[in-house]
Amino acid sequence: MRTPFLLVTRSCKAIHRLQQSAFVSSVSALYRHQTISVLRNSSTVSCKDDRSYYITTPIFYVNASPHLGHLYSAVIADCLHRYKLLQGFNSKFATGTDEHGLKIQLAAEAAGKDPLTFCTDVSERFKHLFNSCNISYTDYIRTTEQRHHQAVKHFWSVLWNKGLIYKGSYEGWYSTQDESFLTALQVGDAVDSSGNEIKVSLESGHKVEWMKEENYMFRLSAFRSQLLDWLKGNPRAIQPELFYQVVLKWLQEDLPDLSVSRQRSRLQWGIPVPGDAEQTIYVWLDALVNYLTVAGYPDKHNQWWNVAHHIVGKDILKFHAVYWPAFLLGAGLPLPQTIYVHSHWTVGGKKMSKSLGNVVDPLERSKQFTTDGMRYFLLRQGVPDSDSDYTDDKAFKLLNAELADSLGGLLNRCTAPALNPAQVYTAFFPQSFPSEQGGRAVGEDYHMLEAVKNLPAVVEQHYESMHVFKALEAISACVRQTNRFVQRHAPWKLERSDIRDQRWLDTIIHVSFECLRMYGTLLQPVVPEISDKLLSRLGVQPDERGLADVNFLPKIRGMNCPFEGRVLGSDTGVLFTRLENLDIDKQNPKKTKKAKK
Ligand code: ME8
């Protein structure tokens, strides 16, 4: 799929530059929002090349406020979106809220509000969280919007006209919490908080109820072999591999037709079935079409729909990897290129839930840890293949170790006036550090250069497979190596009056700056504010921060380095302030460990 960066057309490159310049954000909230709006507007400009990319998060239910898990999906998508922009792609990034269905209808009733007012309130909370956390979405979709209603009705009519929807009756289990129909095998016994025996979904643990209704059915069973063919022909369509295997297994089993409407008498809060005012379209069919609505369906979706990638939590895998592709096949539309699946954040080893009182408020935490701190923690500790347990203590330790001490410490050392009184990007002297081992450099120094040189490729591979934590692990390992490099040669001990020592000192700083420039460039998708601060301090201009500009340590290959001799950017304070006296959350980490045992 990748083409060389140099193929980017001039117009796209210009947009890319604009997007890059947007990273020169000050940390003030006002400016940050302006920055994001530049990012948003710029990516709606159409580029006349095929380097388009479209990434989505799930659209979130508005029955409750956003929690850490929602922010996690958004941060992953934001990271991939920003990475694609860095690569020179024209990238579109959609998120938003899922506002129809019984669950929302009941939540609005319980809140004593009319459904739309209720949805608007909660949707705004999601938007506020995402804006506060620098989620640079280019489109925020709400399923209550007119453009979406039109897309859903059109989509329904296409399926109907192809004979893929028929009037039938559904009798079976339904979970309102999951808005999902279940077979007898997917249901088990449980006891609710009042001691009543109930039936629950084995997968989600949510209560299920028996229902019998006349409604419309979609011929899902007819698509089993096509879905299998798709997956067998596209082994990377669902990532990571573990989830691909899960879907393959589902497709070996029985795949009954799917109910795609509810009786209007039970569900009023939704889009009516075209031509049948007695029925409401099933909320999942409605919700999935959001991805098409944003792409411009039904008239002008091709540019984006051919390059769609979805980020989803493992809880909604079946909807995205079975129902959605079947709907799309039915409608004669291309299937998503990738469905990236991630596991869950737990607290004390348990799923976050209001009743357990263990919900982590991402807004509050991002104030404590800073926006970039929160983003870094989520992406560094979140593992797609298995659940990750959240504790404040982990975040506190990780951020202090990797952002404050390791990365911040390295920048601090090399820019300190004691070592760098002229405040310049010092010169590199090949006599001190020749391309072949010799001079004053030692074997470990060459190993470090090799690791840093290879970093863009390593990071690309991990970003593209959504293993962002591995990319950050690799960057962090290199930062440690660079710190050891400085420590090993102790430039503060060198005798400046000796020209040879002075040159060696300059060379050490130059090499460290080159490493820092690499780290700052590669970290932009994860910690945009910190990267901006770092690159600005090094004097790297906004249009020199793309992946194509990285050209690591050209002087060692006898080439010119555009940064050498430049005056550094001004000192705007430490990169990441150490978190001290943190008001560590009530969910005491020790207690958490015990609970885990
Ligand atoms: O399912 N850890 O919305 P939803 C990580 N509206 N991610 C989590 C999480 C956790 N503990 N909890 C939730 C819906 N998520 C539908 C989606 S899409 C067409 C319709 C994230 O509000 C994760 O991405 O229940 C999960 O799939 C999603 O939020 C579910 O959000």
Tab-separated table of N, CA and C in Angstrom, residues 54 66 113-114 193 205 270 327 360 363 387 467 530 565:
chain	number	residue	atom	x	y	z
A	54	TYR	N	-8.554	6.767	5.714
A	54	TYR	CA	-9.753	7.100	6.486
A	54	TYR	C	-9.789	6.202	7.707
A	66	PRO	N	-18.336	9.759	29.104
A	66	PRO	CA	-17.183	9.017	28.584
A	66	PRO	C	-16.258	8.546	29.695
A	113	LYS	N	-35.439	13.765	30.598
A	113	LYS	CA	-35.194	14.736	29.531
A	113	LYS	C	-35.758	14.215	28.217
A	114	ASP	N	-36.013	15.127	27.294
A	114	ASP	CA	-36.426	14.627	25.989
A	114	ASP	C	-35.174	14.054	25.326
A	193	SER	N	-28.714	-7.894	41.637
A	193	SER	CA	-28.340	-7.328	42.936
A	193	SER	C	-29.457	-7.474	43.972
A	205	GLY	N	-22.126	-10.232	30.146
A	205	GLY	CA	-22.643	-10.277	31.519
A	205	GLY	C	-23.905	-9.442	31.686
A	270	GLY	N	-35.484	6.258	17.079
A	270	GLY	CA	-34.660	5.672	16.027
A	270	GLY	C	-35.199	6.085	14.681
A	327	PHE	N	-23.457	-6.597	5.555
A	327	PHE	CA	-24.295	-5.496	5.048
A	327	PHE	C	-23.644	-4.862	3.824
A	360	VAL	N	-12.866	5.158	35.659
A	360	VAL	CA	-11.796	6.159	35.680
A	360	VAL	C	-12.202	7.316	34.764
A	363	LEU	N	-10.941	12.791	31.913
A	363	LEU	CA	-10.711	14.235	31.910
A	363	LEU	C	-9.956	14.646	33.171
A	387	ASP	N	-6.222	-7.544	28.024
A	387	ASP	CA	-6.668	-6.418	28.842
A	387	ASP	C	-5.501	-5.832	29.638
A	467	HIS	N	0.312	-1.798	17.131
A	467	HIS	CA	1.079	-2.128	18.333
A	467	HIS	C	1.877	-0.892	18.739
A	530	ILE	N	4.459	17.761	23.607
A	530	ILE	CA	5.838	17.521	24.049
A	530	ILE	C	6.777	17.514	22.838
A	565	GLY	N	25.058	24.250	13.385
A	565	GLY	CA	25.404	25.672	13.503
A	565	GLY	C	24.220	26.581	13.779
